[in-house]
mmCIF file of C-alpha atoms in Angstrom:
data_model
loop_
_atom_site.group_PDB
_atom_site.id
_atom_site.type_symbol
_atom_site.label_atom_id
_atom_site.label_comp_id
_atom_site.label_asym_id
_atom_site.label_seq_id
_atom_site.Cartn_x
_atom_site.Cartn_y
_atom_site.Cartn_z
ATOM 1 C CA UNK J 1 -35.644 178.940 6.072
ATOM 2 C CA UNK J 2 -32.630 176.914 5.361
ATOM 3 C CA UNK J 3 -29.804 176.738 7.578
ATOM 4 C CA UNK J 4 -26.022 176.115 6.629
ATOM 5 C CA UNK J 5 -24.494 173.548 8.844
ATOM 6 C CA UNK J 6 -20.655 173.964 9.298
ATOM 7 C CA UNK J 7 -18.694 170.253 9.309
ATOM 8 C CA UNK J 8 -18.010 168.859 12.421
ATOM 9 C CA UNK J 9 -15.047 168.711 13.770
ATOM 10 C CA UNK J 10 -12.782 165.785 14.392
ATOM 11 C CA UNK J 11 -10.842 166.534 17.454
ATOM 12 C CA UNK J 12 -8.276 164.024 17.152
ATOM 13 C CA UNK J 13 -7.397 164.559 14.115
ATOM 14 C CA UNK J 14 -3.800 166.184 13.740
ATOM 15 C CA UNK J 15 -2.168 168.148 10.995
ATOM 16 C CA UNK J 16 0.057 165.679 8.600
ATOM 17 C CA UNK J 17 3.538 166.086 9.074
ATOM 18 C CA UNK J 18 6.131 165.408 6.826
ATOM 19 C CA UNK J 19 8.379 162.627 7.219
ATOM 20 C CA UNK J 20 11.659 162.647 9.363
ATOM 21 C CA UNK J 21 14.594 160.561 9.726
ATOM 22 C CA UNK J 22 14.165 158.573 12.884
ATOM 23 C CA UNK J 23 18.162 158.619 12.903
ATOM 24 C CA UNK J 24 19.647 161.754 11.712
ATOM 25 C CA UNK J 25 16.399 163.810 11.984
ATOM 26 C CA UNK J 26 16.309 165.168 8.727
ATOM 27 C CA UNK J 27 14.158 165.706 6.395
ATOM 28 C CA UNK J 28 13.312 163.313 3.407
ATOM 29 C CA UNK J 29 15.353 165.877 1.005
ATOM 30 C CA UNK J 30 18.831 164.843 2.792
ATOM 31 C CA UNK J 31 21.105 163.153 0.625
ATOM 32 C CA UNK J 32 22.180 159.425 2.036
ATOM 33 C CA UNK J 33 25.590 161.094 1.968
ATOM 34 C CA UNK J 34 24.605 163.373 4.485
ATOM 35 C CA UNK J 35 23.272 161.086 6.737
ATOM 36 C CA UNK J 36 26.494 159.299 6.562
ATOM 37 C CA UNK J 37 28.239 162.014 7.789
ATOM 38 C CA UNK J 38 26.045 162.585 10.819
ATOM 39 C CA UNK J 39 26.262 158.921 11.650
ATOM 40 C CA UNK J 40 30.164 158.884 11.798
ATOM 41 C CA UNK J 41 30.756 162.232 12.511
ATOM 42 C CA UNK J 42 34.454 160.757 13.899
ATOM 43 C CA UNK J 43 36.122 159.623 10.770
ATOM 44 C CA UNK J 44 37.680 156.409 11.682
ATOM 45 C CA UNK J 45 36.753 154.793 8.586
ATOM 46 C CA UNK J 46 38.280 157.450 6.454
ATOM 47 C CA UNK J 47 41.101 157.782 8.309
ATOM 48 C CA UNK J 48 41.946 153.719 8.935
ATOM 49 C CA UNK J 49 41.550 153.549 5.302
ATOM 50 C CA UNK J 50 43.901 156.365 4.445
ATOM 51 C CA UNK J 51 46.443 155.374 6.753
ATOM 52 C CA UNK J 52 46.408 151.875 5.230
ATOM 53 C CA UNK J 53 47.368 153.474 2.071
ATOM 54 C CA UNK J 54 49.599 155.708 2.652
ATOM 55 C CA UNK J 55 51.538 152.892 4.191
ATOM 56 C CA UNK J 56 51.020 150.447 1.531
ATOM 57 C CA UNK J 57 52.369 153.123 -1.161
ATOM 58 C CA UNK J 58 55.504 153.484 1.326
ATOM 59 C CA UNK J 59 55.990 150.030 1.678
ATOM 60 C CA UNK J 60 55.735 149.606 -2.183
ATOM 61 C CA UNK J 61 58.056 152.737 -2.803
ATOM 62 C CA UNK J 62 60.705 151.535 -0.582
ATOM 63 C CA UNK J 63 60.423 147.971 -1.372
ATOM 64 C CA UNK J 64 61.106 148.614 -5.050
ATOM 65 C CA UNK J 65 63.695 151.398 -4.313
ATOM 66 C CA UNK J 66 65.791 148.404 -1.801
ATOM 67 C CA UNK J 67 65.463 145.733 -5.004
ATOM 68 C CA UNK J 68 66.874 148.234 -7.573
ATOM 69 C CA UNK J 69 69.888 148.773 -5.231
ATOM 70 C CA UNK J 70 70.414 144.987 -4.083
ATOM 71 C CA UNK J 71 70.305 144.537 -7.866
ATOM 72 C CA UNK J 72 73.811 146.227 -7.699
ATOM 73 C CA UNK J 73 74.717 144.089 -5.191
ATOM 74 C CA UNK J 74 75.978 140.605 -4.647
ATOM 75 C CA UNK J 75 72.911 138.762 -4.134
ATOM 76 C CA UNK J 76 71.432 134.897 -4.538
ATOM 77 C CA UNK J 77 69.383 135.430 -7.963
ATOM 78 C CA UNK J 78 66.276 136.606 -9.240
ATOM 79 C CA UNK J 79 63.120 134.066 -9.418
ATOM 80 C CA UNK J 80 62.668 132.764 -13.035
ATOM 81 C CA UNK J 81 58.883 131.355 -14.194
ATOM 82 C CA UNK J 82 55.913 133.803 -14.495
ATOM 83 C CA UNK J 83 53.893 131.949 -12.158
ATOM 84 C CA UNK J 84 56.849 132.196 -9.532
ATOM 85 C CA UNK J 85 57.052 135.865 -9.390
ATOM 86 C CA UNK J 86 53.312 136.393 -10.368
ATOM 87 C CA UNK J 87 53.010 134.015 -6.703
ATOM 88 C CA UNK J 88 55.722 136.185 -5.102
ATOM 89 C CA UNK J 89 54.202 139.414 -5.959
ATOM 90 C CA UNK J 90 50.603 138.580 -4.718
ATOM 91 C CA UNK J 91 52.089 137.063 -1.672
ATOM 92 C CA UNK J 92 54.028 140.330 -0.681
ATOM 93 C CA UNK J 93 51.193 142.478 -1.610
ATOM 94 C CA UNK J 94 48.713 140.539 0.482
ATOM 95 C CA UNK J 95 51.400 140.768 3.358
ATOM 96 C CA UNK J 96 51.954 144.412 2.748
ATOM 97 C CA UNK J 97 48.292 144.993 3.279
ATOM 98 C CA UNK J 98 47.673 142.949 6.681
ATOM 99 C CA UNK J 99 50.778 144.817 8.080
ATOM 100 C CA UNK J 100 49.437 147.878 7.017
ATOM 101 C CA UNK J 101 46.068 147.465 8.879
ATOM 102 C CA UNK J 102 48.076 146.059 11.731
ATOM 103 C CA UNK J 103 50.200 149.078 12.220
ATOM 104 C CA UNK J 104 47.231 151.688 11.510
ATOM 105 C CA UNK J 105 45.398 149.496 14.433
ATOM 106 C CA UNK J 106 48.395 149.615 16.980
ATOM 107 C CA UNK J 107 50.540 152.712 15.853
ATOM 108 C CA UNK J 108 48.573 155.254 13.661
ATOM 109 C CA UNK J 109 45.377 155.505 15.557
ATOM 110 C CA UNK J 110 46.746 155.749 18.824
ATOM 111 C CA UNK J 111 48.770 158.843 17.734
ATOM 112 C CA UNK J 112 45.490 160.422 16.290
ATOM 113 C CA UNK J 113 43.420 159.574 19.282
ATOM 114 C CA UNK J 114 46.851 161.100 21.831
ATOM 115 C CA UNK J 115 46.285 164.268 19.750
ATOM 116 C CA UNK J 116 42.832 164.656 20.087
ATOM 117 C CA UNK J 117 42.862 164.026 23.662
ATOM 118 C CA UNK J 118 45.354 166.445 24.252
ATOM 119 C CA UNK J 119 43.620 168.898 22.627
ATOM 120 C CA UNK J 120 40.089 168.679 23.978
ATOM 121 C CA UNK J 121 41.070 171.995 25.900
ATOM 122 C CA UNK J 122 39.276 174.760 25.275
ATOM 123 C CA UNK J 123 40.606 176.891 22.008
ATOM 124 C CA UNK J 124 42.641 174.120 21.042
ATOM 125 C CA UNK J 125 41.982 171.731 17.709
ATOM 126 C CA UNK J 126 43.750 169.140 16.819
ATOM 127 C CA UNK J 127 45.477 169.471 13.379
ATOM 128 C CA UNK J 128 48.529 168.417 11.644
ATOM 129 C CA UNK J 129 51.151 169.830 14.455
ATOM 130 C CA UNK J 130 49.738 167.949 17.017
ATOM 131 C CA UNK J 131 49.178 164.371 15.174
ATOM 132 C CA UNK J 132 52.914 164.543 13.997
ATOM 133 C CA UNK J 133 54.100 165.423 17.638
ATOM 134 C CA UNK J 134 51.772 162.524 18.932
ATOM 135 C CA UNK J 135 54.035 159.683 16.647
ATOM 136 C CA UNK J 136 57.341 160.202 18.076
ATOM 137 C CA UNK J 137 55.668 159.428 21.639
ATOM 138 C CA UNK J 138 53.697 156.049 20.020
ATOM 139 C CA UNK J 139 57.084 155.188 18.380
ATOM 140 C CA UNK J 140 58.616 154.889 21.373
ATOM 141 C CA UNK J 141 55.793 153.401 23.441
ATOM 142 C CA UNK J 142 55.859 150.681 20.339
ATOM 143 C CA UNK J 143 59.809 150.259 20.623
ATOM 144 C CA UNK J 144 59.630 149.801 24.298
ATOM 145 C CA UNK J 145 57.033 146.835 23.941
ATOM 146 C CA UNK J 146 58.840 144.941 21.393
ATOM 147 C CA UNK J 147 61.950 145.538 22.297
ATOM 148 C CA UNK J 148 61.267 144.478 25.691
ATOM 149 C CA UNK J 149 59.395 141.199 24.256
ATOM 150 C CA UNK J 150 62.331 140.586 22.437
ATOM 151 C CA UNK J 151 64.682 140.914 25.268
ATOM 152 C CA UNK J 152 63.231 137.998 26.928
ATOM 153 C CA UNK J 153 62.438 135.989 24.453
ATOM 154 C CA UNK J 154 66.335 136.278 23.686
ATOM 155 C CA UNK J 155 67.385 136.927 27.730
ATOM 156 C CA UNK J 156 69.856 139.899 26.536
ATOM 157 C CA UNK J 157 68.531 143.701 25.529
ATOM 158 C CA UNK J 158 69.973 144.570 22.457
ATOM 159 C CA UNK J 159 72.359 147.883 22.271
ATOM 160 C CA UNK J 160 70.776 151.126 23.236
ATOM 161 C CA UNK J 161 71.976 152.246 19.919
ATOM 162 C CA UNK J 162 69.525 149.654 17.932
ATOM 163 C CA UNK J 163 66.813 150.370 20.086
ATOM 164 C CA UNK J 164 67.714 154.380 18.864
ATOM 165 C CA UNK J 165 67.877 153.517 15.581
ATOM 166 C CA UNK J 166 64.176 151.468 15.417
ATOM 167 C CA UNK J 167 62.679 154.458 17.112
ATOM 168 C CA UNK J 168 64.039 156.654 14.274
ATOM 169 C CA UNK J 169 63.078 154.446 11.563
ATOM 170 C CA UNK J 170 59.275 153.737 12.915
ATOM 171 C CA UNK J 171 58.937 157.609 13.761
ATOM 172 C CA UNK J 172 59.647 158.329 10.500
ATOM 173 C CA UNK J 173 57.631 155.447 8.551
ATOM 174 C CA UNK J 174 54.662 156.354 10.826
ATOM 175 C CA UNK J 175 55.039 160.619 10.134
ATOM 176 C CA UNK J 176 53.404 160.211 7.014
ATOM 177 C CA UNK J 177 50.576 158.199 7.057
ATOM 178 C CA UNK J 178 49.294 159.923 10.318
ATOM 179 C CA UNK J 179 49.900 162.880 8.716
ATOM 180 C CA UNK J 180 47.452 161.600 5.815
ATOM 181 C CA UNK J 181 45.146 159.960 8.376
ATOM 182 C CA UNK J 182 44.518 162.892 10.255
ATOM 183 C CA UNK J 183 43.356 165.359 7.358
ATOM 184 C CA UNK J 184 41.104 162.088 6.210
ATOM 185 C CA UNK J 185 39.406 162.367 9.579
ATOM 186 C CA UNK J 186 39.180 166.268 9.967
ATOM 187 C CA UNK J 187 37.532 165.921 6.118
ATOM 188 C CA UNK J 188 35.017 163.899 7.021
ATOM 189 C CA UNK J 189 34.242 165.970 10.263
ATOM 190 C CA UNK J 190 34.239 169.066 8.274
ATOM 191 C CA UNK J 191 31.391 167.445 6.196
ATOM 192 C CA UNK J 192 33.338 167.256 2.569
ATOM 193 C CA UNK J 193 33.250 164.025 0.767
ATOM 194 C CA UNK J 194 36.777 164.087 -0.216
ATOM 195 C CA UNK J 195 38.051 160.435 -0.836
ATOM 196 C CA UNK J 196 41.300 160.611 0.511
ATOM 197 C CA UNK J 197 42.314 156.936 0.144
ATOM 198 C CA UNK J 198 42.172 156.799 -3.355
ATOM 199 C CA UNK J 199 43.349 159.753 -3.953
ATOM 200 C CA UNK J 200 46.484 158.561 -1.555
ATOM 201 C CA UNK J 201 46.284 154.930 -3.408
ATOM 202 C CA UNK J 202 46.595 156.938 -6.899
ATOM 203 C CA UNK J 203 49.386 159.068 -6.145
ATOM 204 C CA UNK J 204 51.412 156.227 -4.232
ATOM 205 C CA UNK J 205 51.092 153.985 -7.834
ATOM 206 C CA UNK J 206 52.374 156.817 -9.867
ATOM 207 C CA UNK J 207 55.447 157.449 -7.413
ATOM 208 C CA UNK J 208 55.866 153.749 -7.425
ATOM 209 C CA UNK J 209 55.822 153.450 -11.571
ATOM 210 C CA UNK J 210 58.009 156.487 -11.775
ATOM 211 C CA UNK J 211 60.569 154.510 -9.544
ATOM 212 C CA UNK J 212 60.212 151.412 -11.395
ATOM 213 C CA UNK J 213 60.766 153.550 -14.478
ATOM 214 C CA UNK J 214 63.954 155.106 -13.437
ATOM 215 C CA UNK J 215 65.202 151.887 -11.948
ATOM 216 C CA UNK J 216 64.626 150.624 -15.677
ATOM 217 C CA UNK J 217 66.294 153.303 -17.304
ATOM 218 C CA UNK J 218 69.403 153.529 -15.077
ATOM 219 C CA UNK J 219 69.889 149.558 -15.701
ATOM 220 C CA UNK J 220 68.683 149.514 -19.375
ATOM 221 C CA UNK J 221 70.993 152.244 -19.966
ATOM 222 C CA UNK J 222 74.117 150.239 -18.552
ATOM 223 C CA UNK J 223 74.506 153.135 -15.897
ATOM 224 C CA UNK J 224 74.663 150.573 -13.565
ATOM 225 C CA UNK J 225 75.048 146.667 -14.304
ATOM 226 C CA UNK J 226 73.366 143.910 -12.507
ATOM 227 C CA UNK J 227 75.504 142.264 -10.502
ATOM 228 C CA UNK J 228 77.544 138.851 -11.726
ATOM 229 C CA UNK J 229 79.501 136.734 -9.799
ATOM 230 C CA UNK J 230 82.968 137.313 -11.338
ATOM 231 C CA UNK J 231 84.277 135.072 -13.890
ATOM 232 C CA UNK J 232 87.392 133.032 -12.669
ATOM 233 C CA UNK J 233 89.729 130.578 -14.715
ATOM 234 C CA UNK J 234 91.855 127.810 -13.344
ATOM 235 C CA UNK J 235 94.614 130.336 -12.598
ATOM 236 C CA UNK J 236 92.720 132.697 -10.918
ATOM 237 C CA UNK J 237 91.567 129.784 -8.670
ATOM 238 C CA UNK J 238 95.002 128.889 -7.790
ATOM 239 C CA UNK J 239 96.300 130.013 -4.834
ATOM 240 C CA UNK J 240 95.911 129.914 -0.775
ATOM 241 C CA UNK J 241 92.274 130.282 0.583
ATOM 242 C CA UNK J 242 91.487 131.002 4.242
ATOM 243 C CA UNK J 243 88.280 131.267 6.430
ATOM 244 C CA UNK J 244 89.651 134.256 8.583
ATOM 245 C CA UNK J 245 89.700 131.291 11.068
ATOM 246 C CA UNK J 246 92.906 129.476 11.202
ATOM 247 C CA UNK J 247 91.498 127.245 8.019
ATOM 248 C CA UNK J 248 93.420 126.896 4.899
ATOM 249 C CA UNK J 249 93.510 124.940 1.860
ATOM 250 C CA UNK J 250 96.142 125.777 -1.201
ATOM 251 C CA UNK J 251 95.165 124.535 -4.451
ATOM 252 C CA UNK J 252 98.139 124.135 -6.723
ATOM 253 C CA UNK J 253 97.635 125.139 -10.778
ATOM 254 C CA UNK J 254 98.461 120.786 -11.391
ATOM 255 C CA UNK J 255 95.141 120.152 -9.647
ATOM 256 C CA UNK J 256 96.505 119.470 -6.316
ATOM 257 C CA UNK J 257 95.268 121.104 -3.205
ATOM 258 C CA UNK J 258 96.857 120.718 0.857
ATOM 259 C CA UNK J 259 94.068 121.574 3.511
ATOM 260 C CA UNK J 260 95.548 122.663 7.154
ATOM 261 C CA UNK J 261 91.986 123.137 9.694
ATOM 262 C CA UNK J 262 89.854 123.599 6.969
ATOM 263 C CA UNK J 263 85.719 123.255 8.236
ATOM 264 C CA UNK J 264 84.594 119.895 7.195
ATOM 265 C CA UNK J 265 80.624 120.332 8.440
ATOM 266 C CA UNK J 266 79.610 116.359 8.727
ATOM 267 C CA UNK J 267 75.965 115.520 9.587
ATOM 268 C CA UNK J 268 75.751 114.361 13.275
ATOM 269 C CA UNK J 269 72.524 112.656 13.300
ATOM 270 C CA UNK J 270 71.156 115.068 15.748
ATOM 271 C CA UNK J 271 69.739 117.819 12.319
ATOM 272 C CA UNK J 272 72.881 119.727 12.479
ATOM 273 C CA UNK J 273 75.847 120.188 10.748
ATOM 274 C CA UNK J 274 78.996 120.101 12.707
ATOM 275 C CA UNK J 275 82.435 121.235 11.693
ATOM 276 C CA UNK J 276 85.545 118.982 11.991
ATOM 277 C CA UNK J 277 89.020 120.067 11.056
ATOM 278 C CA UNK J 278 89.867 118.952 7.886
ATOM 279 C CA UNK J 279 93.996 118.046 7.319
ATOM 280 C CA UNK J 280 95.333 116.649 4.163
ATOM 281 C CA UNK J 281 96.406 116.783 0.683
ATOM 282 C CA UNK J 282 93.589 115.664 -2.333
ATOM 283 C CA UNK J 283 92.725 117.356 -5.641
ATOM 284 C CA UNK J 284 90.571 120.365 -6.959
ATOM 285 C CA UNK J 285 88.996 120.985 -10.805
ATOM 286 C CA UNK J 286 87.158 123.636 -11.964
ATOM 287 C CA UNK J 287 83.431 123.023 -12.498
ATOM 288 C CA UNK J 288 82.196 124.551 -15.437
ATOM 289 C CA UNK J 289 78.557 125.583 -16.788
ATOM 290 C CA UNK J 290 78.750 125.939 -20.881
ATOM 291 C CA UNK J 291 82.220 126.578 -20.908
ATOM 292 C CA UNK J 292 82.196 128.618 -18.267
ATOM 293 C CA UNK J 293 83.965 128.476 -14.596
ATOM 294 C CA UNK J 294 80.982 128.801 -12.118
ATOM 295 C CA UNK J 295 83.271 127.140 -8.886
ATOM 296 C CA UNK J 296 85.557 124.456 -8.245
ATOM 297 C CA UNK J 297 85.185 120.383 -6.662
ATOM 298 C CA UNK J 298 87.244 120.021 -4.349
ATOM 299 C CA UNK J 299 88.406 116.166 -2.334
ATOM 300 C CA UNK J 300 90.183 115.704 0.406
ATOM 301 C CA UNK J 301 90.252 111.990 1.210
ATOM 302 C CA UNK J 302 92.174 111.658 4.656
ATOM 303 C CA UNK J 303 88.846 113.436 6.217
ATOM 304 C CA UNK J 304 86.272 112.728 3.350
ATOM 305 C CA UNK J 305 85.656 116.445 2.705
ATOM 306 C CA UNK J 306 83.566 115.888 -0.846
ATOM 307 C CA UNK J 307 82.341 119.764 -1.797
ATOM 308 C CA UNK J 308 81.183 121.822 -4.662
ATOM 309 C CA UNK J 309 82.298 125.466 -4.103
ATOM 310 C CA UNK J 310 80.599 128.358 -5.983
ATOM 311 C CA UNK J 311 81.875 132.014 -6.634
ATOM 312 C CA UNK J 312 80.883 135.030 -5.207
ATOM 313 C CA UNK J 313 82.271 138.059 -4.357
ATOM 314 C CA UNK J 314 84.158 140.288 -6.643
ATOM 315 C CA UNK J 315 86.861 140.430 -9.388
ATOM 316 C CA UNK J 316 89.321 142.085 -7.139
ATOM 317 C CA UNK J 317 88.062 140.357 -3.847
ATOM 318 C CA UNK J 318 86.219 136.556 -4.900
ATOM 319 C CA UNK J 319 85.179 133.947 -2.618
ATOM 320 C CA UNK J 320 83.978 131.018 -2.203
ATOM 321 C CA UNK J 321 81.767 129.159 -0.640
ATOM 322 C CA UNK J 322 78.751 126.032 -0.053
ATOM 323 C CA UNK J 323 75.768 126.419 1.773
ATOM 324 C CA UNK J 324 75.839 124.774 5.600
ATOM 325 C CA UNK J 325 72.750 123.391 7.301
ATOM 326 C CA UNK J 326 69.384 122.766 5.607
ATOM 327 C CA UNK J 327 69.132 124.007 2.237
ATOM 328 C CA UNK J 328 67.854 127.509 1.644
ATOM 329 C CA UNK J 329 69.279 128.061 5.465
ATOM 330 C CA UNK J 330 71.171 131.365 3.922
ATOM 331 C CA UNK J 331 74.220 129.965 5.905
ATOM 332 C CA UNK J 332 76.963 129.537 4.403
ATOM 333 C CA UNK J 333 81.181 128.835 5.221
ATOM 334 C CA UNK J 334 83.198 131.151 3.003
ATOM 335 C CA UNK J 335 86.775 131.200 1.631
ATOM 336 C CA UNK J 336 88.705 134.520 0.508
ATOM 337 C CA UNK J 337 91.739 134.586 -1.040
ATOM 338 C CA UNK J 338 95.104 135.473 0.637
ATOM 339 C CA UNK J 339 96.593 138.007 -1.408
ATOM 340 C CA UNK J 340 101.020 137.785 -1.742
ATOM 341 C CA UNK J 341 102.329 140.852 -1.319
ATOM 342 C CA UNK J 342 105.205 141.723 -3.563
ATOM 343 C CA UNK J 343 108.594 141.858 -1.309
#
């Protein structure tokens, strides 16, 4: 008779399991973009980067909105040479980007992390409310600290009115990008894959070409003009010219010009220029670029004044003036006109 053996069995032997994430403990199905979200369930890299954005597109907004309107305005020139402002633009971008990390590091993220610990309560979440009532507080924390680095670096507090004012100005550069920051961060906690960065880096370009394009169109149009130092002949030139300081100097229409305290700034030997009173008589001419009057020369030989004077200002209001110090100093000793008054 034949017996039927059943197998032995193995009594270690276990029943295969499938495989599991030794990190986020899911299964072999979950997407790596899951997995991601379990590992930073915070969203500090979302909301860094957002913030970093947001303030770039502000900086590049504003920046381009303050050039279009100093382009109105008496200023020193624009840069000529493609590889000058090609230079100039990378430079300012690259700058514009390490500020931007710098304030989301000491300004933006402390606001978001003052919101969510104030609202680790019970029933409370933080949210958009709360972040933007978190910057005012930061603003002022920030003002405080470098304001009162400044005041002793410079031994005397500036006016409680500046101090006001950079509060104001901070609070309300910092309202937006912690505004962005903070739905970045709640995204990525929520578990959607939203990219909120570039979506925040796209919009900021297209605000920043639509200014650029309206800047264009206003000056292209002749709506407004780019300003021009005004054009001034040998007449115009004529007359008494005072530094508001006691300093005069009258240059006569035969070329002839009396000085009475004028600033003479002499090198000392020391780096500096210092002024010396300047009395006298000498001469003036015009100095002119093709055909045109761009300033005057003026010599007074009884204190060896020897200066080229350029114009600025405006047609009803010019002035001149030279540059004092080293060059490119931005200081600068400036003559207006005196105006005679009809009797």
């Amino acid at each position: 008779m034949t017996q039927h053996t059943e197998p032995e069995a193995v009594p270690d032997a276990i029943p295969e399991a499938a495989p599991v994430d030794a990190v986020t403990g899911a299964g072999s199905g979950e997407t790596p973009r899951a997995q991601r979200r379990v590992m930073h369930p915070d969203g500090f890299g979302a909301a860094f980067c957002a913030s970093m954005a947001a303030l770039c597109a502000e900086a590049a907004v504003a920046g381009t909105t303050g050039i279009l309107v100093l382009l109105s305005r008496e200023h020193e020139g624009l840069p000529h040479g493609l590889l000058v402002i090609a230079g100039i633009v990378f430079a300012v971008a690259l700058l514009g980007v390490l500020v931007s990390g710098f304030v989301t590091a000491v300004a933006v993220m402390p606001a978001l992390a003052l919101a969510r610990t104030v609202t680790r309560r019970p029933g409370r979440r933080d949210g958009p409310l709360w972040n933007a009532a978190a910057v005012p507080f930061v603003s002022a924390a920030a003002v405080a600290v470098f304001g009162g680095v400044s005041a002793l670096g410079s031994l005397s507090p500036a006016a409680p009115l500046k101090y006001l004012l950079w509060w104001a100005c901070l609070t309300a550069a910092l309202l937006p990008a912690t505004l962005i920051a903070g739905v970045a961060g709640q995204r990525v906690r929520d578990g959607r894959s939203e990219r909120t960065a570039r979506r925040v880096a796209r919009d900021g370009a297209v605000a920043w070409l639509a200014v650029g394009a309206v800047g264009a169109a206003v000056y292209g149009t002749g709506a407004v003009e780019v300003y021009q130092p005004p054009r001034l002949d040998s007449a115009q030139l004529a007359g008494v010219w005072t530094d508001g300081r006691d300093g005069t100097v009258k240059l006569s229409a035969d070329g002839t010009a009396v000085a009475e305290g004028l600033d003479n700034y002499v090198w000392d030997g020391t780096g500096k220029d210092r002024p010396k009173d300047c009395d006298g008589s000498g001469t003036w001419k015009p100095v002119k670029d093709n055909g045109k009057v761009q300033g005057l020369s003026l010599r007074i030989g009884s204190c060896e004044l020897r200066r080229n004077w350029s114009v600025s200002g405006t047609g009803k209001e010019p002035r001149l003036f030279h540059e004092i110090g080293k060059p490119g100093s931005g200081k600068r000793y400036v003559l207006t006109k005196v105006v005679e008054h009809e009797k």
